[in-house]
Tab-separated table of C-alpha atoms in Angstrom:
chain	number	residue	atom	x	y	z
A	1069	MET	CA	161.099	78.955	106.694
A	1070	ILE	CA	163.721	81.337	105.340
A	1071	HIS	CA	162.577	84.965	105.132
A	1072	PHE	CA	164.027	87.438	102.666
A	1073	TYR	CA	163.698	91.202	102.793
A	1074	ILE	CA	164.150	93.698	99.967
A	1075	TYR	CA	164.491	97.301	100.994
A	1076	SER	CA	163.203	100.048	98.766
A	1077	VAL	CA	165.436	102.275	96.686
A	1078	PRO	CA	164.170	105.454	98.471
A	1079	GLN	CA	165.356	104.010	101.771
A	1080	LYS	CA	168.772	103.454	100.244
A	1081	ARG	CA	168.848	107.019	98.939
A	1082	ALA	CA	167.844	108.400	102.347
A	1083	VAL	CA	170.807	106.697	104.001
A	1084	VAL	CA	173.168	107.939	101.297
A	1085	GLN	CA	171.807	111.486	101.681
A	1086	SER	CA	172.326	111.324	105.452
A	1087	ALA	CA	175.911	110.232	104.969
A	1088	ARG	CA	176.372	113.006	102.405
A	1089	GLY	CA	175.107	115.521	104.986
A	1090	LEU	CA	177.686	114.283	107.465
A	1091	LEU	CA	180.400	114.761	104.858
A	1092	TYR	CA	179.240	118.330	104.149
A	1093	GLY	CA	179.201	119.047	107.885
A	1094	ALA	CA	182.755	117.771	108.245
A	1095	PHE	CA	183.859	119.896	105.280
A	1096	PHE	CA	182.402	123.125	106.694
A	1097	ALA	CA	183.874	122.325	110.111
A	1098	ILE	CA	187.310	122.040	108.509
A	1099	LEU	CA	186.739	125.311	106.652
A	1100	GLN	CA	185.671	127.099	109.842
A	1101	VAL	CA	188.665	125.846	111.799
A	1102	ASN	CA	190.947	126.961	108.980
A	1103	MET	CA	189.445	130.494	108.942
A	1104	GLU	CA	189.588	130.799	112.722
A	1105	THR	CA	193.198	129.688	112.706
A	1106	LYS	CA	194.148	132.366	110.172
A	1107	PHE	CA	192.261	135.044	112.167
A	1108	ASN	CA	193.912	134.072	115.425
A	1109	LYS	CA	197.307	134.176	113.784
A	1110	LYS	CA	196.758	137.784	112.648
A	1111	VAL	CA	195.351	138.961	115.995
A	1112	GLN	CA	198.055	137.358	118.055
A	1113	LYS	CA	200.927	138.050	115.697
A	1114	HIS	CA	202.291	140.844	117.890
A	1115	ARG	CA	202.156	138.604	120.960
A	1116	ARG	CA	204.431	135.958	119.508
A	1117	ARG	CA	207.451	138.201	119.978
A	1118	TRP	CA	207.003	138.180	123.760
A	1119	PHE	CA	205.020	135.047	124.614
A	1120	ARG	CA	205.682	131.430	123.901
A	1121	GLU	CA	202.837	129.721	121.982
A	1122	ASP	CA	200.588	127.553	124.096
A	1123	TRP	CA	200.964	123.857	123.419
A	1124	GLN	CA	197.258	123.529	122.509
A	1125	GLU	CA	197.770	125.778	119.500
A	1126	LYS	CA	200.204	123.264	118.045
A	1127	LEU	CA	197.632	120.484	117.878
A	1128	PRO	CA	196.888	119.430	114.230
A	1129	VAL	CA	193.167	120.208	114.463
A	1130	ARG	CA	192.688	120.659	110.749
A	1131	GLN	CA	194.483	117.402	109.963
A	1132	VAL	CA	192.346	115.512	112.485
A	1133	PHE	CA	189.127	116.820	110.962
A	1134	LEU	CA	190.387	116.016	107.469
A	1135	PHE	CA	191.287	112.461	108.478
A	1136	ALA	CA	187.856	111.955	110.054
A	1137	ALA	CA	186.131	113.186	106.888
A	1138	LEU	CA	188.215	110.901	104.676
A	1139	LEU	CA	187.524	107.932	106.960
A	1140	LEU	CA	183.782	108.623	106.795
A	1141	LEU	CA	183.976	108.820	103.008
A	1142	VAL	CA	185.785	105.466	102.775
A	1143	LEU	CA	183.224	103.793	105.043
A	1144	LEU	CA	180.413	105.211	102.917
A	1145	ILE	CA	181.977	103.891	99.710
A	1146	LEU	CA	182.463	100.451	101.238
A	1147	TRP	CA	178.861	100.396	102.431
A	1148	ILE	CA	177.498	101.427	99.037
A	1149	ASN	CA	179.528	98.773	97.191
A	1150	GLU	CA	178.825	95.924	99.612
A	1151	PRO	CA	176.544	93.327	97.987
A	1152	SER	CA	173.118	93.604	99.575
A	1153	LEU	CA	169.543	92.932	98.593
A	1154	SER	CA	168.711	96.581	99.240
A	1155	ALA	CA	171.055	97.604	96.422
A	1156	LEU	CA	169.121	95.638	93.819
A	1157	HIS	CA	166.563	97.552	91.803
A	1158	ASN	CA	163.175	96.004	91.207
A	1159	ALA	CA	163.970	96.061	87.481
A	1160	ASP	CA	166.976	93.795	88.072
A	1161	LEU	CA	164.877	91.320	90.043
A	1162	ASP	CA	162.161	91.405	87.408
A	1163	LEU	CA	164.777	90.670	84.766
A	1164	VAL	CA	165.846	87.504	86.573
A	1165	ARG	CA	162.277	86.464	87.399
A	1166	ALA	CA	161.253	86.920	83.771
A	1167	LYS	CA	163.248	83.806	82.943
A	1168	GLY	CA	160.494	81.770	84.599
A	1169	SER	CA	162.928	79.059	85.682
A	1170	LEU	CA	166.607	78.354	86.145
A	1171	HIS	CA	168.659	75.227	85.491
A	1172	ILE	CA	171.479	74.936	88.013
A	1173	GLY	CA	174.442	72.627	87.537
A	1174	VAL	CA	175.432	70.707	90.666
A	1175	ASP	CA	178.037	68.047	91.432
A	1176	GLU	CA	176.814	64.613	90.416
A	1177	ASN	CA	177.968	62.838	93.567
A	1178	LEU	CA	180.076	64.587	96.175
A	1179	PHE	CA	179.921	64.293	99.956
A	1180	GLY	CA	177.868	67.040	101.571
A	1181	LEU	CA	177.390	68.962	98.333
A	1182	ASN	CA	175.037	66.682	96.393
A	1183	VAL	CA	174.312	63.012	96.995
A	1184	GLN	CA	171.135	61.752	95.303
A	1185	GLY	CA	169.486	65.152	95.399
A	1186	LEU	CA	170.525	66.030	98.945
A	1187	GLY	CA	173.272	68.436	99.901
A	1188	LEU	CA	174.419	72.026	100.152
A	1189	GLU	CA	174.098	72.696	96.424
A	1190	ASP	CA	170.519	71.420	96.411
A	1191	GLU	CA	169.696	73.658	99.372
A	1192	LEU	CA	171.074	76.634	97.449
A	1193	ALA	CA	168.920	75.804	94.412
A	1194	ALA	CA	165.760	75.364	96.506
A	1195	ALA	CA	166.318	78.600	98.456
A	1196	LEU	CA	166.925	80.546	95.237
A	1197	SER	CA	163.733	79.083	93.771
A	1198	ARG	CA	161.730	80.141	96.831
A	1199	PHE	CA	163.137	83.646	96.670
A	1200	LEU	CA	162.629	84.218	92.947
A	1201	PHE	CA	159.582	82.132	92.065
A	1202	GLU	CA	157.977	81.378	95.456
A	1203	ASP	CA	158.222	77.616	94.920
A	1204	THR	CA	160.861	74.879	95.089
A	1205	GLU	CA	160.513	73.477	91.576
A	1206	SER	CA	161.377	76.389	89.263
A	1207	CYS	CA	165.115	76.031	89.912
A	1208	GLN	CA	165.955	72.587	88.542
A	1209	THR	CA	169.285	70.927	89.333
A	1210	VAL	CA	171.337	69.256	86.596
A	1211	GLY	CA	174.214	66.914	87.373
A	1212	VAL	CA	177.574	68.056	85.992
A	1213	THR	CA	181.248	67.313	86.470
A	1214	ARG	CA	184.315	69.503	86.457
A	1215	GLN	CA	184.780	68.598	82.788
A	1216	THR	CA	181.164	69.020	81.597
A	1217	ALA	CA	179.971	72.097	83.515
A	1218	GLN	CA	181.376	74.671	81.112
A	1219	TRP	CA	180.169	73.123	77.861
A	1220	LYS	CA	176.711	72.483	79.309
A	1221	MET	CA	176.471	76.172	80.130
A	1222	ALA	CA	177.744	77.070	76.661
A	1223	ASP	CA	175.014	74.884	75.114
A	1224	GLY	CA	172.341	76.513	77.282
A	1225	LEU	CA	171.621	73.358	79.272
A	1226	ILE	CA	172.316	75.159	82.560
A	1227	ASP	CA	171.978	78.843	83.521
A	1228	LEU	CA	174.465	78.766	86.376
A	1229	ALA	CA	176.673	76.282	88.162
A	1230	ALA	CA	176.938	75.587	91.884
A	1231	VAL	CA	179.783	73.100	91.836
A	1232	SER	CA	183.075	72.450	93.607
A	1233	MET	CA	185.044	74.901	91.467
A	1234	SER	CA	186.288	78.461	91.854
A	1235	GLY	CA	185.206	79.331	88.311
A	1236	PHE	CA	185.653	78.627	84.615
A	1237	SER	CA	188.778	79.414	82.637
A	1238	SER	CA	186.901	81.319	79.908
A	1239	ARG	CA	186.319	85.074	80.294
A	1240	GLU	CA	182.781	84.570	78.995
A	1241	TYR	CA	181.811	83.336	82.463
A	1242	THR	CA	182.049	85.062	85.832
A	1243	ALA	CA	181.959	83.709	89.370
A	1244	THR	CA	180.345	85.329	92.381
A	1245	THR	CA	182.700	87.323	94.565
A	1246	VAL	CA	181.287	85.551	97.630
A	1247	PRO	CA	181.939	81.784	97.898
A	1248	PHE	CA	179.155	79.463	98.963
A	1249	TYR	CA	181.612	77.107	100.690
A	1250	THR	CA	185.282	76.988	101.700
A	1251	ASP	CA	186.678	73.450	101.656
A	1252	ALA	CA	189.838	72.144	103.296
A	1253	VAL	CA	192.538	70.487	101.185
A	1254	VAL	CA	193.541	67.327	103.037
A	1255	LEU	CA	195.975	64.468	102.534
A	1256	VAL	CA	194.707	60.897	102.108
A	1257	GLY	CA	196.971	57.938	102.751
A	1258	TYR	CA	197.583	54.795	104.773
A	1259	GLY	CA	199.628	56.493	107.480
A	1260	THR	CA	200.574	59.850	108.950
A	1261	GLN	CA	204.297	60.012	108.293
A	1262	PRO	CA	206.073	63.352	107.730
A	1263	LEU	CA	205.884	64.696	104.189
A	1264	SER	CA	209.617	65.052	103.786
A	1265	GLU	CA	210.632	63.443	100.457
A	1266	LYS	CA	207.154	61.954	100.020
A	1267	ARG	CA	205.284	61.648	96.691
A	1268	VAL	CA	201.936	63.428	96.682
A	1269	ALA	CA	199.337	63.139	93.916
A	1270	ALA	CA	196.893	65.889	92.944
A	1271	LEU	CA	194.502	66.674	90.103
A	1272	LYS	CA	196.305	68.782	87.537
A	1273	ASP	CA	195.056	72.336	86.828
A	1274	THR	CA	192.802	72.486	89.894
A	1275	ASP	CA	192.721	74.767	92.923
A	1276	ALA	CA	193.834	71.874	95.129
A	1277	TYR	CA	196.898	71.414	92.905
A	1278	LYS	CA	197.742	75.114	93.363
A	1279	VAL	CA	197.363	74.769	97.137
A	1280	LEU	CA	199.736	71.783	97.153
A	1281	THR	CA	202.245	73.699	95.039
A	1282	ARG	CA	202.224	76.628	97.477
A	1283	TYR	CA	202.607	74.218	100.393
A	1284	GLN	CA	205.620	72.659	98.695
A	1285	GLN	CA	207.224	76.060	98.136
A	1286	ASP	CA	206.538	77.410	101.626
A	1287	GLU	CA	206.575	74.398	103.943
A	1288	GLU	CA	208.096	71.237	102.450
A	1289	PRO	CA	210.277	71.720	99.361
A	1290	THR	CA	211.485	68.094	99.422
A	1291	LEU	CA	208.079	66.543	98.608
A	1292	SER	CA	207.341	65.578	95.012
A	1293	ILE	CA	204.063	66.496	93.270
A	1294	LEU	CA	202.648	64.012	90.761
A	1295	PRO	CA	199.814	65.349	88.553
A	1296	TYR	CA	196.841	63.116	87.658
A	1297	ALA	CA	193.762	63.555	85.493
A	1298	ALA	CA	191.170	61.840	87.735
A	1299	TYR	CA	190.592	60.920	91.380
A	1300	TYR	CA	190.257	57.282	90.371
A	1301	ASP	CA	193.776	57.215	88.914
A	1302	MET	CA	195.178	58.916	91.998
A	1303	LEU	CA	193.669	56.355	94.350
A	1304	VAL	CA	194.826	53.458	92.158
A	1305	ALA	CA	198.359	54.843	92.400
A	1306	LEU	CA	197.981	55.177	96.181
A	1307	ARG	CA	196.884	51.546	96.500
A	1308	ALA	CA	199.790	50.415	94.355
A	1309	GLY	CA	202.303	52.419	96.375
A	1310	THR	CA	203.249	54.635	93.432
A	1311	VAL	CA	202.419	57.675	95.571
A	1312	ASP	CA	202.460	58.159	99.332
A	1313	TYR	CA	199.528	60.580	99.642
A	1314	CYS	CA	196.718	62.125	97.611
A	1315	ALA	CA	195.919	65.793	98.087
A	1316	MET	CA	192.252	66.625	97.511
A	1317	PRO	CA	189.388	68.665	98.959
A	1318	ARG	CA	187.808	67.103	102.037
A	1319	THR	CA	184.456	66.616	100.261
A	1320	ALA	CA	186.172	64.637	97.488
A	1321	ALA	CA	188.264	62.637	99.952
A	1322	LEU	CA	185.206	61.521	101.948
A	1323	THR	CA	183.503	60.576	98.670
A	1324	PHE	CA	186.213	58.484	96.974
A	1325	MET	CA	188.620	57.161	99.626
A	1326	ASP	CA	188.591	53.483	100.664
A	1327	GLU	CA	187.596	52.435	104.164
A	1328	ASP	CA	191.170	51.528	105.101
A	1329	MET	CA	192.527	54.895	103.972
A	1330	ARG	CA	192.977	57.707	106.450
A	1331	LEU	CA	192.747	61.482	106.497
A	1332	CYS	CA	195.915	63.069	107.833
A	1333	PRO	CA	195.326	65.507	110.703
A	1334	GLY	CA	194.862	69.134	109.741
A	1335	ASN	CA	195.032	70.459	106.197
A	1336	ILE	CA	197.491	72.075	103.805
A	1337	GLY	CA	195.191	74.914	102.726
A	1338	THR	CA	191.698	75.706	101.531
A	1339	VAL	CA	189.769	76.110	98.286
A	1340	GLN	CA	186.649	78.189	97.691
A	1341	TYR	CA	183.588	77.174	95.690
A	1342	HIS	CA	181.706	79.899	93.827
A	1343	LEU	CA	178.507	80.124	91.820
A	1344	VAL	CA	179.311	80.636	88.125
A	1345	ALA	CA	177.151	82.241	85.416
A	1346	PRO	CA	177.667	83.878	82.008
A	1347	ALA	CA	179.390	87.249	82.345
A	1348	SER	CA	176.395	88.897	80.671
A	1349	GLU	CA	174.114	87.867	83.569
A	1350	LYS	CA	175.097	90.812	85.772
A	1351	ALA	CA	171.706	91.075	87.495
A	1352	LEU	CA	171.752	87.380	88.387
A	1353	LEU	CA	175.331	87.527	89.694
A	1354	SER	CA	174.526	90.597	91.827
A	1355	LEU	CA	171.504	88.802	93.256
A	1356	LEU	CA	173.545	85.687	94.068
A	1357	ASP	CA	176.233	87.702	95.861
A	1358	ALA	CA	173.603	89.571	97.878
A	1359	LEU	CA	171.831	86.357	98.871
A	1360	LEU	CA	175.085	84.658	99.901
A	1361	VAL	CA	175.956	87.640	102.102
A	1362	GLN	CA	172.530	87.544	103.757
A	1363	TRP	CA	172.615	83.778	104.270
A	1364	ALA	CA	176.064	84.057	105.851
A	1365	GLN	CA	174.928	86.844	108.191
A	1366	ASP	CA	171.668	85.226	109.332
A	1367	GLY	CA	173.247	81.790	109.920
A	1368	THR	CA	171.505	79.995	107.045
A	1369	LEU	CA	174.746	78.817	105.437
A	1370	ARG	CA	176.118	77.550	108.741
A	1371	ALA	CA	172.908	75.612	109.368
A	1372	TRP	CA	173.314	73.917	106.000
A	1373	TYR	CA	176.979	73.137	106.754
A	1374	GLU	CA	175.971	71.483	110.017
A	1375	LYS	CA	173.162	69.570	108.360
A	1376	TYR	CA	175.488	67.949	105.841
A	1377	ASP	CA	178.606	67.587	108.048
A	1378	LEU	CA	180.520	70.221	106.121
A	1379	LEU	CA	181.858	72.074	109.144
A	1380	TYR	CA	185.589	71.610	109.412
A	1381	GLU	CA	188.066	73.335	111.695
A	1382	GLN	CA	190.681	75.006	109.527
A	1383	GLY	CA	193.971	74.389	111.259
């Protein structure tokens, strides 16, 4: 059983007021030190002609207090802006709950994320349903692909998408700032030869393609990148020897690769998967970010990763 806690707005205000009191205290301390410094300078002015100033008087007391106050202010701002369930007003939650149900787009068939109704994305949908509607049926999953997710959301067939993408290209849609999973970009082939002057295939206009491009620029400028439109075409080219390797996220590689193909050790980078919703759904996006932060902190996400063999050492 996953437990969720919503803290009241007065509690939030009390913490902010306490931090504000600390800031005021720091300000008056700085002011007092400044006044005392000026007074001491006037009283001891006649002594400076005959006595050398003590080294303690040269310490930057005022600057130290000012730095401490600024540091406290920065920490307070970061704490206030950090996504958390306590920052959500009851009105925002009521606005989301008023929908009565949510349709969530998930990958149609991808290792660890969703395979016949089981996977990380399904766990996310069920947990969100329990939190919002106190059941597991009100958040229905709808199978989508990288090509169909955006138009299904535009047609109102899904309310949000939990798929293996960082977001949509249109500004009408916004992704959560917190990813629900970070996947490794791996190389699939029939051997583990060095990448020097090798031909590597990747899906065009995807995050994995961008990772491969950066790897080429930073690590192996002699490799050639061949863009493809589908995983199927990439693997056909690999079987035919047209390319030497295919670069793809680990979840996709374990889904589509043949039994005689191999994963090269390590990875060439990572890609992040975010929940995506219409930009107008600010309350829903804030809720999703807050839940993802809580699930990461209490170990819920890691438990799901372990359950579906999604843990992978990034090296």
